[in-house]
XYZ file of C-alpha atoms in Angstrom:
452
model
C -2.268 17.249 -8.766
C -3.323 20.926 -9.268
C -6.423 21.630 -7.319
C -9.088 24.259 -8.076
C -10.313 26.265 -5.034
C -13.360 28.506 -5.312
C -13.412 31.540 -2.775
C -16.764 33.108 -2.302
C -17.183 36.281 -0.197
C -18.923 39.660 -0.790
C -15.999 41.578 0.496
C -13.622 42.028 -2.520
C -10.458 42.375 -0.330
C -11.096 39.318 1.683
C -11.859 37.028 -1.355
C -8.878 38.303 -3.379
C -6.528 38.124 -0.512
C -7.469 34.531 0.316
C -7.115 33.735 -3.372
C -3.614 35.098 -3.622
C -2.415 33.356 -0.319
C -3.869 30.002 -1.820
C -2.151 30.545 -5.153
C 1.167 30.841 -3.085
C 0.291 27.388 -1.735
C 0.305 26.074 -5.181
C -3.529 25.942 -5.893
C -5.538 27.296 -8.809
C -8.154 29.863 -7.528
C -11.450 31.215 -8.616
C -13.639 33.809 -6.922
C -17.216 34.735 -6.746
C -18.918 37.570 -4.925
C -22.037 35.539 -3.780
C -23.503 31.984 -3.837
C -25.489 32.431 -6.902
C -22.289 33.505 -8.963
C -20.505 30.623 -7.430
C -23.112 28.012 -8.457
C -22.916 29.560 -12.133
C -19.115 29.201 -12.048
C -19.186 25.700 -10.890
C -21.335 24.611 -13.837
C -18.189 25.434 -16.229
C -15.268 24.807 -13.874
C -14.432 21.692 -12.018
C -14.060 22.953 -8.366
C -12.303 20.859 -5.773
C -12.973 22.714 -2.691
C -15.339 25.743 -1.824
C -14.458 28.369 0.734
C -17.293 30.596 1.404
C -18.714 33.358 3.836
C -21.838 32.668 5.730
C -23.398 36.185 5.234
C -23.829 37.052 1.543
C -26.449 38.761 -0.671
C -28.668 36.789 -3.179
C -27.617 33.206 -1.988
C -26.245 32.801 1.632
C -23.386 30.386 2.627
C -25.874 28.076 4.180
C -27.900 27.825 0.970
C -24.678 27.634 -1.020
C -23.634 24.617 1.178
C -26.946 22.816 0.660
C -26.671 23.290 -3.071
C -22.991 22.117 -3.254
C -23.887 19.074 -1.070
C -26.709 18.041 -3.345
C -25.182 18.767 -6.879
C -21.409 18.102 -6.010
C -21.273 15.501 -3.031
C -17.538 15.029 -3.441
C -16.553 18.690 -3.142
C -15.939 19.928 0.497
C -16.938 23.276 1.773
C -15.094 25.499 4.393
C -17.232 28.137 5.956
C -15.822 31.701 6.925
C -17.605 33.272 9.803
C -17.455 36.360 12.020
C -17.102 35.783 15.784
C -20.827 36.605 16.161
C -21.900 33.930 13.958
C -19.762 31.018 15.260
C -22.990 29.075 16.267
C -24.241 29.438 12.600
C -20.996 28.028 11.523
C -21.246 25.108 13.829
C -24.757 24.375 12.485
C -23.253 24.594 9.008
C -20.793 21.744 9.991
C -23.771 19.584 11.129
C -25.222 20.343 7.599
C -22.060 18.942 5.931
C -19.424 21.743 5.988
C -15.912 20.389 6.241
C -14.860 22.921 8.950
C -15.115 26.559 9.580
C -12.632 29.504 10.034
C -13.227 32.767 11.988
C -12.348 36.165 10.602
C -9.783 37.607 10.363
C -8.539 34.296 8.751
C -5.403 32.660 10.063
C -3.641 31.703 6.873
C -1.788 28.970 8.512
C -4.740 27.359 9.775
C -6.282 27.845 6.232
C -3.556 26.026 4.604
C -3.862 23.161 6.975
C -7.700 22.905 6.509
C -7.277 22.907 2.642
C -4.865 20.065 2.655
C -7.189 17.941 4.980
C -10.230 18.844 2.773
C -8.578 17.951 -0.420
C -7.033 14.717 0.775
C -10.250 12.668 0.232
C -10.876 14.635 -2.905
C -7.532 13.681 -4.305
C -8.407 9.883 -3.689
C -11.806 10.250 -5.252
C -10.200 11.907 -8.533
C -7.523 9.214 -8.698
C -10.224 6.465 -8.298
C -12.300 8.208 -10.982
C -9.581 8.430 -13.405
C -8.895 4.715 -12.977
C -12.520 3.880 -13.408
C -12.760 5.782 -16.550
C -9.700 4.034 -17.953
C -11.002 0.711 -16.851
C -14.303 1.317 -18.526
C -12.443 2.369 -21.715
C -10.363 -0.970 -21.655
C -13.559 -2.874 -20.905
C -15.063 -1.763 -24.046
C -12.112 -3.021 -26.035
C -11.316 -6.246 -24.287
C -12.102 -8.321 -21.204
C -8.648 -7.883 -19.983
C -7.250 -5.067 -17.717
C -3.724 -3.750 -17.985
C -1.533 -0.886 -19.450
C 2.018 -2.100 -18.801
C 4.346 -2.709 -21.569
C 4.099 -6.456 -21.010
C 0.297 -6.337 -21.236
C 0.185 -4.075 -24.353
C 2.228 -6.592 -26.150
C -0.281 -9.270 -25.120
C -3.144 -7.088 -26.440
C -1.353 -6.603 -29.639
C -0.708 -10.203 -30.185
C -4.426 -10.927 -29.353
C -5.514 -8.567 -31.949
C -3.161 -10.059 -34.496
C -3.935 -13.582 -34.014
C -7.580 -13.383 -33.194
C -8.857 -13.157 -37.010
C -6.711 -16.205 -37.974
C -7.212 -19.825 -37.562
C -3.849 -20.559 -36.016
C -3.712 -22.589 -32.839
C -2.311 -20.521 -29.848
C -0.366 -21.498 -26.790
C -0.707 -19.196 -23.799
C 2.000 -19.575 -21.079
C 2.463 -17.975 -17.856
C 2.295 -18.603 -13.960
C -0.823 -19.709 -12.229
C -3.254 -16.848 -11.542
C -1.936 -14.474 -14.303
C -5.218 -14.829 -16.328
C -4.427 -17.031 -19.127
C -8.066 -18.059 -19.501
C -8.988 -14.290 -20.027
C -6.411 -14.217 -23.051
C -8.281 -17.113 -24.578
C -11.700 -15.415 -23.964
C -10.414 -12.261 -25.531
C -9.097 -14.232 -28.544
C -12.453 -15.865 -29.112
C -14.519 -12.701 -28.363
C -12.923 -10.667 -31.270
C -12.324 -13.776 -33.684
C -14.814 -14.844 -36.626
C -15.942 -17.595 -34.265
C -17.343 -15.258 -31.610
C -20.915 -16.308 -32.130
C -20.009 -19.824 -31.761
C -19.170 -21.596 -28.405
C -15.960 -21.273 -26.422
C -15.625 -24.522 -24.627
C -13.025 -24.833 -21.599
C -11.605 -28.048 -20.474
C -9.311 -28.061 -17.238
C -7.040 -30.942 -18.126
C -5.449 -31.317 -14.679
C -8.703 -31.729 -12.846
C -9.538 -34.974 -14.658
C -8.249 -38.494 -14.542
C -7.010 -40.118 -17.948
C -10.395 -41.996 -18.615
C -12.546 -39.068 -17.518
C -10.641 -36.542 -19.632
C -10.665 -38.924 -22.798
C -14.435 -39.084 -22.323
C -14.651 -35.356 -21.769
C -12.645 -34.516 -24.878
C -13.954 -37.175 -27.303
C -17.200 -38.188 -25.896
C -18.424 -41.979 -25.434
C -21.011 -44.315 -26.759
C -23.663 -45.902 -24.680
C -22.318 -49.068 -22.984
C -18.568 -48.273 -23.727
C -17.706 -48.616 -20.091
C -19.445 -49.195 -16.822
C -21.676 -46.216 -16.054
C -21.876 -45.027 -19.705
C -25.732 -45.321 -19.722
C -26.076 -42.761 -22.471
C -24.319 -41.526 -25.485
C -22.218 -38.393 -24.652
C -20.760 -35.828 -27.052
C -17.232 -34.676 -26.202
C -15.919 -31.187 -25.874
C -14.245 -31.239 -29.358
C -17.525 -32.072 -30.858
C -19.379 -29.262 -28.829
C -16.841 -26.853 -29.575
C -17.096 -27.424 -33.459
C -17.265 -24.075 -35.315
C -15.857 -22.337 -32.254
C -12.886 -22.466 -29.960
C -11.700 -25.066 -27.491
C -9.512 -24.073 -24.622
C -7.342 -26.864 -23.173
C -6.176 -25.425 -19.920
C -3.129 -26.886 -18.236
C -2.337 -29.020 -21.293
C 1.113 -29.854 -19.660
C -0.805 -32.118 -17.263
C -2.012 -34.708 -19.903
C -0.438 -38.022 -20.379
C 1.073 -39.415 -23.554
C -1.924 -41.526 -24.333
C -4.277 -38.519 -24.506
C -1.598 -36.407 -26.317
C -1.455 -38.723 -29.183
C -5.367 -38.461 -29.525
C -5.386 -34.663 -29.390
C -2.447 -34.551 -32.006
C -4.597 -36.651 -34.434
C -7.559 -34.286 -34.074
C -5.214 -31.296 -34.797
C -3.668 -32.994 -37.853
C -6.767 -34.688 -39.369
C -9.753 -32.743 -37.663
C -11.483 -36.029 -36.916
C -11.876 -38.466 -34.216
C -14.016 -41.403 -32.796
C -15.833 -41.451 -29.557
C -14.797 -43.719 -26.810
C -16.217 -47.039 -27.625
C -17.425 -45.929 -31.027
C -16.604 -46.595 -34.750
C -18.025 -43.711 -36.502
C -15.562 -41.028 -37.447
C -16.645 -37.434 -36.535
C -15.210 -34.449 -38.394
C -14.928 -31.150 -36.548
C -13.769 -27.568 -37.202
C -12.235 -26.313 -34.035
C -9.702 -23.668 -33.196
C -7.635 -24.894 -30.188
C -6.121 -22.498 -27.545
C -3.975 -24.364 -25.082
C -2.735 -22.762 -21.754
C -0.032 -23.957 -19.377
C 2.022 -22.887 -16.437
C 4.853 -25.443 -17.020
C 7.784 -25.078 -19.294
C 6.777 -27.508 -22.227
C 10.362 -27.519 -23.652
C 11.664 -28.811 -20.476
C 8.733 -31.328 -20.373
C 9.861 -32.540 -23.752
C 13.384 -33.029 -22.758
C 12.082 -35.060 -19.803
C 9.919 -37.184 -21.981
C 6.714 -36.002 -20.559
C 5.382 -34.152 -23.537
C 5.426 -34.863 -27.152
C 7.454 -32.701 -29.438
C 5.267 -32.810 -32.391
C 2.158 -31.938 -30.307
C 4.001 -28.897 -28.922
C 4.746 -27.559 -32.317
C 1.019 -28.144 -33.375
C -0.139 -26.109 -30.474
C 2.547 -23.402 -30.408
C 1.863 -21.856 -33.761
C 1.595 -18.602 -31.765
C 2.887 -18.258 -28.418
C 1.441 -15.597 -25.955
C 3.214 -15.188 -22.745
C 1.275 -13.484 -19.944
C 3.850 -11.861 -17.373
C 3.472 -12.297 -13.710
C 1.923 -9.438 -11.622
C 5.275 -8.648 -9.866
C 6.824 -7.692 -13.330
C 3.992 -5.441 -14.254
C 3.290 -3.359 -11.206
C 1.769 -0.618 -13.412
C -1.284 -2.740 -13.674
C -2.019 -3.046 -9.996
C -3.755 0.444 -9.703
C -6.073 -0.555 -12.565
C -6.765 -4.060 -11.283
C -7.489 -2.808 -7.843
C -9.915 -0.090 -9.355
C -11.763 -3.001 -11.263
C -12.025 -5.303 -8.359
C -13.180 -2.474 -5.942
C -15.909 -1.495 -8.332
C -17.008 -5.132 -8.947
C -17.097 -6.240 -5.295
C -18.630 -3.028 -4.009
C -21.436 -3.451 -6.407
C -21.924 -7.167 -5.479
C -22.000 -6.361 -1.835
C -24.003 -3.090 -1.881
C -21.277 -1.055 -0.499
C -20.063 2.532 -1.399
C -16.359 2.570 -1.491
C -14.645 5.456 -3.064
C -11.151 4.160 -3.332
C -7.948 3.196 -1.411
C -5.705 5.345 0.700
C -1.922 5.801 0.083
C -0.669 3.411 2.559
C -2.683 0.638 1.333
C -1.823 1.376 -2.250
C 1.892 1.308 -1.307
C 1.315 -2.035 0.457
C -0.375 -3.419 -2.640
C 2.356 -2.051 -4.950
C 5.294 -3.506 -2.721
C 3.861 -6.893 -2.121
C 5.276 -9.468 -4.738
C 1.821 -11.401 -5.376
C 3.131 -14.965 -5.760
C -0.465 -15.782 -6.492
C -0.693 -13.160 -9.128
C -4.102 -11.639 -10.218
C -6.154 -14.412 -8.583
C -4.458 -13.556 -5.180
C -5.082 -9.819 -5.656
C -8.670 -10.488 -6.625
C -9.252 -12.420 -3.351
C -7.486 -9.789 -1.279
C -9.602 -6.867 -2.460
C -12.649 -9.108 -2.253
C -11.968 -9.876 1.276
C -10.961 -6.097 2.117
C -14.290 -4.837 0.541
C -16.432 -7.277 2.546
C -14.676 -6.367 5.921
C -14.252 -2.694 5.668
C -16.353 -0.212 7.289
C -14.627 2.834 5.663
C -15.245 4.698 2.387
C -11.603 4.167 1.395
C -9.851 0.814 1.908
C -6.912 1.276 4.398
C -3.882 -0.691 5.193
C -5.790 -2.249 8.162
C -8.327 -3.816 5.780
C -5.461 -5.835 4.166
C -4.154 -9.268 5.270
C -1.258 -8.660 7.798
C 1.464 -10.225 5.369
C 0.460 -7.770 2.664
C -0.202 -4.688 5.046
C 3.407 -5.110 6.431
C 4.616 -4.151 2.744
C 3.490 -0.673 3.227
C 6.660 0.554 4.919
C 9.074 -1.331 2.736
C 11.787 1.314 1.704
C 13.248 -0.689 -1.113
C 12.440 -0.948 -4.929
C 12.137 -4.066 -6.938
C 13.786 -4.116 -10.300
C 13.531 -7.147 -12.465
C 16.891 -8.687 -13.693
C 17.458 -7.728 -17.320
C 15.695 -4.388 -17.069
C 17.030 -1.575 -19.205
C 18.499 1.755 -17.542
C 15.336 3.453 -18.726
C 12.917 0.786 -17.326
C 15.024 0.932 -13.937
C 14.833 4.706 -13.764
C 11.095 4.710 -14.404
C 10.594 2.106 -11.692
C 12.677 4.325 -9.221
C 10.889 7.528 -10.097
C 7.337 5.806 -9.880
C 8.116 4.215 -6.551
C 9.746 7.492 -5.091
C 6.595 9.434 -5.893
C 4.417 6.643 -4.379
C 6.571 6.892 -1.259
C 6.139 10.565 -1.065
C 2.309 10.308 -1.616
C 2.542 11.985 -5.072
C 4.163 15.021 -3.852
C 6.499 15.879 -6.664
C 8.502 18.561 -4.962
C 9.428 16.027 -2.303
C 10.047 13.486 -4.780
C 12.450 15.622 -6.852
C 14.404 16.424 -3.694
C 14.693 12.804 -2.801
C 15.774 11.901 -6.233
C 18.268 14.804 -6.382
C 16.749 16.326 -9.456
C 14.890 19.581 -10.191
C 11.211 19.784 -10.297
C 11.210 20.583 -14.132
C 13.517 17.584 -14.777
C 10.992 15.372 -12.738
C 8.083 16.672 -14.935
C 10.101 15.838 -18.047
C 10.828 12.362 -16.886
C 7.120 11.920 -16.072
C 6.066 12.858 -19.596
C 8.986 10.835 -20.989
C 8.210 7.587 -19.310
C 4.452 8.224 -19.440
C 3.907 7.991 -15.668
C 0.517 9.206 -14.723
C -1.210 10.034 -11.361
C -2.892 6.579 -11.250
C 0.618 4.916 -10.919
C 1.813 6.835 -7.900
């Protein structure tokens, strides 16, 4: 990441000399002869760090510090001072300065202070970029992700949503299958009608039948009133049959009839009820294996599986972890009234390395717990559960079987960059390639700062 540093000093030789030294360290520099000129420049340029003298005409260093703290609270200020004004510099630190340097400036000390001052700025910028991308995605859909697997899911949602086709959503527990169903309904012509969710695994056969189709008064013990079923309530809208693989053959036959004829009778009733329902089913089971085992009807499977959307597990789409973490951080920080700017590199590495057997649900719970318990502005590895925190020092890379060479190379480059805390020069050395080659690979594989 290329940082912009503003050097403010009324002595031309000092400000230009410091600017030249900082340029040699890899920073982009700007200069101003006094505090007033510095504030004007900061209105047009995004400055990441200010280095300013205390004694300047027009607007002093103390006043500039106050203005920067008020207008740009995430920009650090390093104070330059002569030996006779060290007490003033100490007071400036109490007023919010990051640190101070005495003149003549020790350039090695300056380099060290700049690195320290910019560390939190880097985390803030990364978090801001993720938040902006997250907001962009939020406007388009309820889901979060930018990996190839999720882009395919988004494309299929966009294609199938305007149609009447039934959809079967497959994937492991916790991957967000219900969010796919919500996204389909949200952008479909039925969006102003109800989306009704039935968790099939949570109900016994008799209760599920009543939930789906309703019942007449007196049809069984405890049926004191007539009840409309979920198919009836969802008429004109969408019905999500979650964990469809858990229902028995008796209920399967009745669902098949509704899908074929668009009509049914309530439990204990004789009146035929016609409905217009779009059915979206979800399962974490392999229904083809269930068919072979005699547990699931083949004709129902083909009625449901007009379009199949498979949601990949989180371990196969590590690129999405950074966005998901940013989303959960923002959500839970707001819910708990906390100000959390982001997550540090060791914690990010641990989250990236962990295999997430519980998928997004487990990641969500992890971040919620960390937000509740942390006392820091940035989540650290100490805020994570021990079994996840231990992943921060794993020195190996997971590549899914069947990955192409390009996919493997992308994963290696991304993981190496993360291990080197985003330092491209170090990453290039470790990978045994030149810095220009690394930059070309980053562009080629569309690897951005939020992934490393």
